[in-house]
Short mmCIF file of C-alpha atoms and ligand atoms in Angstrom, two decimals:
data_model
loop_
_atom_site.label_atom_id
_atom_site.label_comp_id
_atom_site.label_asym_id
_atom_site.label_seq_id
_atom_site.Cartn_x
_atom_site.Cartn_y
_atom_site.Cartn_z
CA MET A 1 110.03 67.02 103.73
CA LYS A 2 112.65 68.52 101.39
CA ASP A 3 110.70 67.15 98.40
CA LEU A 4 107.53 68.73 99.71
CA ILE A 5 109.26 72.09 100.19
CA GLU A 6 110.72 71.90 96.68
CA LYS A 7 107.29 71.22 95.18
CA LEU A 8 105.73 74.10 97.11
CA VAL A 9 108.38 76.75 96.37
CA LYS A 10 108.20 76.07 92.63
CA VAL A 11 104.46 76.68 92.26
CA PHE A 12 103.36 80.02 90.81
CA GLY A 13 101.53 82.09 93.42
CA PRO A 14 102.08 85.85 93.62
CA THR A 15 99.83 87.76 95.99
CA GLY A 16 96.32 87.78 94.53
CA GLN A 17 96.78 84.68 92.37
CA GLU A 18 97.32 81.80 94.79
CA GLY A 19 95.07 79.24 93.06
CA GLU A 20 97.82 76.88 91.87
CA VAL A 21 99.31 76.75 95.37
CA ALA A 22 95.88 76.01 96.84
CA ASP A 23 95.35 73.18 94.33
CA LEU A 24 98.64 71.53 95.28
CA ILE A 25 98.00 71.90 99.02
CA ARG A 26 94.47 70.53 98.72
CA LYS A 27 95.83 67.39 97.06
CA GLU A 28 98.57 66.98 99.68
CA ILE A 29 96.41 67.54 102.76
CA ALA A 30 93.22 65.72 101.71
CA PRO A 31 94.16 62.26 103.07
CA PHE A 32 94.83 63.64 106.55
CA VAL A 33 91.85 65.91 107.31
CA ASP A 34 88.09 65.60 107.82
CA ASP A 35 86.96 68.60 105.83
CA ILE A 36 88.34 71.07 103.27
CA ARG A 37 86.77 74.24 101.96
CA LYS A 38 87.79 77.38 100.13
CA ASP A 39 86.36 80.77 101.05
CA ALA A 40 85.44 83.74 98.87
CA LEU A 41 88.94 85.28 98.96
CA GLY A 42 90.66 81.98 98.14
CA ASN A 43 91.83 80.86 101.60
CA LEU A 44 92.02 77.08 101.86
CA ILE A 45 90.66 75.86 105.20
CA ALA A 46 91.16 72.23 106.26
CA LEU A 47 89.87 70.77 109.52
CA LYS A 48 91.28 67.87 111.48
CA ARG A 49 88.79 67.05 114.22
CA GLY A 50 90.04 66.39 117.74
CA LYS A 51 88.71 64.00 120.38
CA GLY A 52 86.11 66.56 121.44
CA GLY A 53 86.15 68.97 124.35
CA GLY A 54 89.41 70.63 123.31
CA LYS A 55 90.04 74.07 121.86
CA LYS A 56 89.63 75.27 118.29
CA VAL A 57 93.14 76.00 117.09
CA MET A 58 93.81 77.88 113.87
CA LEU A 59 97.23 77.40 112.29
CA ALA A 60 97.83 79.85 109.45
CA ALA A 61 100.51 79.92 106.75
CA HIS A 62 100.30 82.18 103.73
CA MET A 63 100.34 80.80 100.21
CA ASP A 64 101.27 84.02 98.42
CA GLU A 65 104.75 85.20 97.53
CA ILE A 66 105.77 88.78 96.70
CA GLY A 67 105.19 89.63 93.05
CA LEU A 68 104.76 92.27 90.38
CA VAL A 69 101.98 93.51 88.14
CA VAL A 70 102.30 94.86 84.60
CA SER A 71 101.25 98.51 84.50
CA HIS A 72 102.26 99.54 80.97
CA ILE A 73 103.71 98.12 77.73
CA ASP A 74 105.48 100.47 75.31
CA GLU A 75 105.73 100.37 71.49
CA LYS A 76 108.96 98.34 71.61
CA GLY A 77 107.35 95.74 73.88
CA PHE A 78 109.07 96.68 77.14
CA ALA A 79 106.79 96.17 80.12
CA ARG A 80 106.65 98.40 83.20
CA VAL A 81 105.63 96.91 86.50
CA ARG A 82 104.66 97.83 90.02
CA PRO A 83 105.50 95.76 93.10
CA VAL A 84 102.84 93.64 94.78
CA GLY A 85 104.08 93.33 98.33
CA TYR A 86 107.43 94.55 99.59
CA VAL A 87 109.80 93.89 96.67
CA LEU A 88 113.35 95.13 97.20
CA THR A 89 114.57 97.04 94.13
CA VAL A 90 118.12 95.98 95.01
CA THR A 91 117.17 92.45 93.89
CA LEU A 92 115.97 93.41 90.41
CA ALA A 93 118.86 93.98 87.96
CA GLY A 94 119.21 90.89 85.78
CA ASN A 95 116.63 89.04 87.81
CA ARG A 96 113.90 87.02 86.09
CA VAL A 97 110.18 86.70 86.66
CA ARG A 98 107.59 84.38 85.22
CA PHE A 99 103.91 84.79 84.48
CA ALA A 100 101.03 82.36 84.87
CA ASN A 101 101.13 81.62 81.13
CA GLY A 102 104.82 80.68 81.30
CA ALA A 103 106.15 83.95 79.85
CA VAL A 104 109.51 84.97 81.32
CA GLY A 105 110.78 88.52 81.77
CA VAL A 106 114.22 89.97 82.57
CA PHE A 107 114.70 93.13 84.61
CA TRP A 108 116.88 96.08 83.70
CA ALA A 109 116.64 99.77 84.42
CA GLU A 110 116.84 102.94 82.33
CA ASP A 111 120.38 103.92 82.59
CA GLU A 112 121.00 107.42 81.22
CA SER A 113 124.28 107.83 83.06
CA GLY A 114 125.37 104.21 83.03
CA ASP A 115 124.36 104.02 86.68
CA LEU A 116 123.93 100.25 86.92
CA TRP A 117 127.54 99.77 85.78
CA LYS A 118 128.99 101.88 88.60
CA PRO A 119 130.63 100.05 91.50
CA THR A 120 128.03 101.52 93.85
CA PRO A 121 125.02 102.26 91.67
CA LYS A 122 122.21 104.45 92.87
CA LEU A 123 119.07 102.33 92.85
CA PRO A 124 116.46 103.62 90.41
CA ASP A 125 112.87 103.93 91.59
CA TRP A 126 110.08 101.76 90.20
CA ASN A 127 109.37 104.09 87.27
CA LYS A 128 112.86 103.47 85.84
CA TRP A 129 112.79 99.67 85.82
CA PHE A 130 111.53 97.75 82.84
CA LEU A 131 110.87 94.12 82.10
CA ASP A 132 112.04 92.59 78.82
CA VAL A 133 109.73 89.70 77.94
CA GLY A 134 111.35 89.03 74.57
CA ALA A 135 108.76 91.06 72.66
CA THR A 136 109.63 93.35 69.77
CA SER A 137 106.43 95.37 69.88
CA LYS A 138 103.34 95.94 71.98
CA GLU A 139 101.47 93.57 69.65
CA ASP A 140 103.68 90.52 70.09
CA SER A 141 104.10 90.86 73.87
CA PRO A 142 103.10 87.63 75.63
CA VAL A 143 101.89 89.66 78.63
CA LYS A 144 99.37 92.42 79.11
CA VAL A 145 98.55 95.18 81.56
CA GLY A 146 97.20 93.63 84.75
CA ASP A 147 99.09 90.34 84.48
CA LEU A 148 100.79 89.22 87.68
CA ALA A 149 104.34 87.88 87.82
CA ALA A 150 106.41 86.14 90.48
CA PHE A 151 110.16 85.72 90.69
CA TYR A 152 111.49 82.81 88.67
CA PRO A 153 111.55 79.74 90.93
CA VAL A 154 114.85 78.51 92.30
CA PHE A 155 115.50 75.66 94.71
CA HIS A 156 118.87 74.61 96.07
CA ASP A 157 119.52 71.88 98.61
CA LEU A 158 122.71 72.86 100.44
CA GLY A 159 122.52 69.93 102.84
CA LYS A 160 121.43 71.37 106.19
CA ARG A 161 120.10 74.47 104.49
CA LEU A 162 117.72 75.16 101.64
CA VAL A 163 117.43 78.17 99.36
CA ALA A 164 114.41 79.33 97.36
CA GLN A 165 112.73 82.53 96.23
CA SER A 166 109.50 81.77 98.10
CA MET A 167 110.50 80.21 101.43
CA ASP A 168 108.33 83.11 102.69
CA ASP A 169 105.97 81.39 103.25
CA ARG A 170 105.86 78.09 101.37
CA VAL A 171 108.09 76.64 104.06
CA GLY A 172 105.30 77.53 106.52
CA CYS A 173 102.80 75.75 104.25
CA ALA A 174 105.11 72.71 104.25
CA VAL A 175 105.25 72.76 108.06
CA LEU A 176 101.43 72.80 108.26
CA LEU A 177 101.20 69.88 105.82
CA ASP A 178 103.73 67.96 107.88
CA VAL A 179 101.75 68.61 111.08
CA ALA A 180 98.53 67.47 109.37
CA ARG A 181 100.01 64.15 108.31
CA ARG A 182 101.56 63.49 111.73
CA LEU A 183 98.53 64.25 113.93
CA LYS A 184 96.86 61.26 115.57
CA ASP A 185 93.74 61.96 117.63
CA PRO A 186 94.68 65.45 118.80
CA ASP A 187 92.98 66.87 121.88
CA ASN A 188 92.02 69.97 119.94
CA ASP A 189 90.21 70.68 116.68
CA VAL A 190 92.90 71.88 114.31
CA TYR A 191 92.13 74.23 111.42
CA PHE A 192 94.92 74.35 108.87
CA VAL A 193 94.41 77.65 107.12
CA PHE A 194 96.41 78.46 104.00
CA THR A 195 95.89 82.15 103.53
CA VAL A 196 95.95 84.54 100.59
CA GLN A 197 97.31 88.08 100.32
CA GLU A 198 99.52 88.23 103.38
CA GLU A 199 102.23 90.20 101.63
CA ILE A 200 100.05 93.29 101.17
CA GLY A 201 99.04 93.33 104.86
CA PRO A 202 97.34 90.17 106.09
CA LYS A 203 94.05 90.15 104.18
CA GLY A 204 93.20 86.46 103.91
CA ALA A 205 93.87 85.69 107.56
CA MET A 206 91.48 88.47 108.59
CA VAL A 207 88.42 86.86 107.01
CA ALA A 208 89.52 83.28 107.70
CA ALA A 209 89.83 84.06 111.41
CA TYR A 210 86.32 85.48 111.32
CA SER A 211 84.79 82.35 109.80
CA VAL A 212 86.84 79.83 111.78
CA ALA A 213 86.37 81.76 115.05
CA PRO A 214 89.20 79.91 116.80
CA ASP A 215 89.97 79.90 120.53
CA VAL A 216 93.62 80.38 119.68
CA GLY A 217 95.44 81.38 116.49
CA ILE A 218 99.04 80.67 115.49
CA ALA A 219 100.70 82.07 112.39
CA VAL A 220 103.52 79.99 110.93
CA ASP A 221 105.83 82.17 108.90
CA VAL A 222 109.47 83.04 108.38
CA THR A 223 111.29 85.54 110.55
CA ILE A 224 114.53 87.38 109.98
CA SER A 225 117.57 85.48 111.15
CA ALA A 226 120.02 88.05 112.48
CA ASP A 227 123.17 85.98 112.36
CA THR A 228 124.95 87.29 109.27
CA PRO A 229 128.03 89.56 109.56
CA LYS A 230 127.17 92.80 111.36
CA ALA A 231 123.50 91.89 111.73
CA PRO A 232 121.41 93.90 114.24
CA PRO A 233 121.52 92.69 117.86
CA VAL A 234 118.59 90.29 117.66
CA ALA A 235 118.89 86.80 119.12
CA VAL A 236 117.43 84.72 116.27
CA ALA A 237 119.89 82.48 114.41
CA LEU A 238 119.66 79.82 111.73
CA GLY A 239 119.88 76.28 113.10
CA LYS A 240 119.03 77.23 116.71
CA GLY A 241 115.46 75.94 116.54
CA THR A 242 111.94 77.17 116.00
CA ALA A 243 111.31 80.80 116.99
CA ILE A 244 108.44 81.62 119.34
CA LYS A 245 107.24 85.15 118.73
CA VAL A 246 107.39 87.73 121.48
CA LEU A 247 106.52 90.63 119.22
CA ASP A 248 107.00 92.22 115.83
CA SER A 249 106.08 95.61 114.41
CA GLY A 250 102.42 94.57 114.01
CA MET A 251 101.57 92.69 117.19
CA ILE A 252 102.49 91.55 120.67
CA ALA A 253 101.90 87.83 121.03
CA HIS A 254 99.32 86.87 123.67
CA LEU A 255 101.35 86.11 126.81
CA GLY A 256 99.39 82.94 127.58
CA VAL A 257 99.75 81.59 124.05
CA ARG A 258 103.45 82.42 124.01
CA GLN A 259 103.95 80.65 127.35
CA ALA A 260 101.91 77.63 126.21
CA LEU A 261 104.20 77.34 123.17
CA VAL A 262 107.32 77.61 125.36
CA ASP A 263 105.88 74.96 127.73
CA ALA A 264 105.18 72.63 124.80
CA ALA A 265 108.72 73.12 123.46
CA GLU A 266 110.22 72.43 126.89
CA ARG A 267 108.13 69.37 127.63
CA ALA A 268 109.08 67.78 124.29
CA SER A 269 112.71 69.03 124.36
CA ILE A 270 112.33 70.92 121.09
CA PRO A 271 115.08 73.45 120.28
CA HIS A 272 113.54 76.91 120.38
CA GLN A 273 114.44 80.58 120.60
CA MET A 274 112.50 83.73 121.41
CA GLU A 275 111.72 86.04 118.51
CA VAL A 276 111.78 89.83 118.75
CA LEU A 277 111.31 91.02 115.17
CA PRO A 278 112.06 94.72 114.65
CA GLY A 279 110.18 95.02 111.33
CA GLY A 280 107.36 93.24 109.56
CA THR A 281 104.49 91.14 110.85
CA THR A 282 102.46 88.01 110.09
CA ASP A 283 98.92 86.68 109.75
CA ALA A 284 98.81 86.53 113.56
CA SER A 285 98.34 90.31 113.70
CA ALA A 286 95.08 89.93 111.75
CA ILE A 287 93.89 86.86 113.66
CA GLN A 288 94.44 88.67 116.95
CA LEU A 289 92.07 91.48 115.96
CA ALA A 290 89.31 89.31 114.47
CA ARG A 291 85.87 89.22 116.11
CA GLU A 292 86.08 90.21 119.78
CA GLY A 293 89.81 89.49 119.81
CA ILE A 294 91.52 86.10 119.59
CA PRO A 295 94.55 85.03 121.64
CA ALA A 296 97.26 84.70 119.02
CA GLY A 297 100.94 83.98 118.66
CA ALA A 298 103.38 82.84 116.03
CA VAL A 299 105.82 80.06 115.40
CA SER A 300 108.54 81.31 113.07
CA ILE A 301 111.12 79.69 110.88
CA PRO A 302 114.33 81.74 110.94
CA SER A 303 115.33 82.80 107.44
CA ARG A 304 118.19 84.76 105.94
CA TYR A 305 117.73 87.13 103.00
CA VAL A 306 113.94 87.39 103.35
CA HIS A 307 112.22 88.95 100.31
CA SER A 308 115.19 88.27 98.07
CA LYS A 309 115.16 85.56 95.43
CA THR A 310 117.38 83.37 97.62
CA GLU A 311 115.74 83.02 101.02
CA MET A 312 117.59 80.50 103.19
CA VAL A 313 116.25 78.26 105.96
CA ASP A 314 117.78 75.47 108.05
CA MET A 315 116.07 72.06 107.99
CA GLN A 316 116.54 71.62 111.76
CA ASP A 317 114.47 74.75 112.35
CA VAL A 318 111.81 73.54 109.91
CA THR A 319 111.58 70.19 111.71
CA ALA A 320 111.59 71.84 115.15
CA SER A 321 108.71 74.10 114.07
CA ALA A 322 106.62 71.12 112.97
CA ASP A 323 107.54 69.18 116.13
CA LEU A 324 106.45 72.10 118.31
CA LEU A 325 103.10 72.48 116.56
CA VAL A 326 102.38 68.75 116.76
CA GLU A 327 103.07 68.83 120.50
CA PHE A 328 101.10 72.05 121.01
CA VAL A 329 97.89 71.05 119.25
CA SER A 330 97.91 67.41 120.40
CA LYS A 331 97.67 68.12 124.15
CA PRO A 332 95.28 70.27 126.20
CA ILE A 333 96.08 73.98 125.82
CA ASP A 334 95.75 76.24 128.84
CA TRP A 335 97.05 79.46 130.30
CO1 CO B 1 106.97 88.13 103.44
ZN1 ZN B 2 105.65 85.69 105.17
#
């Protein structure tokens, strides 16, 4: 599982350019499913057929990671960028990005007053940051306006815990792949949907939910683990199990789906916690509003430092999330 996560977090896939991630996932999931297709937006949809008579369950994990797009290149070859998704400017100084063609860029900011050197610098806005791609002029720049970049991949195995720049949501993709390879004759038809463009407001999930038309939809994504010093009073912690969503700022999980997930966790003795996420949302918020409305919930992997280049998850929570989904989709689902 760690190897699979490492492979997934290192693949280039900023929002809007998820093709390489889809290629890897297609190869990994193919032996375990009955059908695979890609839709017009780039969502990868794989079906594992059940015994018949069960529900249609859609499990969704997003392939994209937050990124940047080049908006301008000046005469000296410095590139200006805009964020694609919610990129925290606090993470930029000295940070590196890479482009699809392998070009690497380093971030710094215009610094008229030496601001970045102050003990408590004021963070410049996006117009003040520039990306140095090693060019000496506009002409020899390896990148051009419109090119997408993602943060330079990192992966660290700390034993129980793993760190990478794109745990959000490659770890969710890894969980779906693990579920696919473990399923034997599930009661339900299971659609593994690897979505595009979640980080700019769940776009891919919206159209995938329309075409799949599931009876129940579950997003599998990271959630904020509030267990660092002086964290807000939220009861999600690293290592305490998979997190079953109650609500976030974009949705309230369907009460029946939420209870069915809790029941599955209890019957299989899977460590779990209830998730109340004060900010952010997942693909489930789009699935819920597709067609005439689809009962939806989410299974979350607690993560520290979300949307930084070092997002941290605990392997026990990753395993518990996969265990819960295997149990949930294998048996009859009712509420
Ligand atoms: Co995110
Ligand atoms: Zn996410």
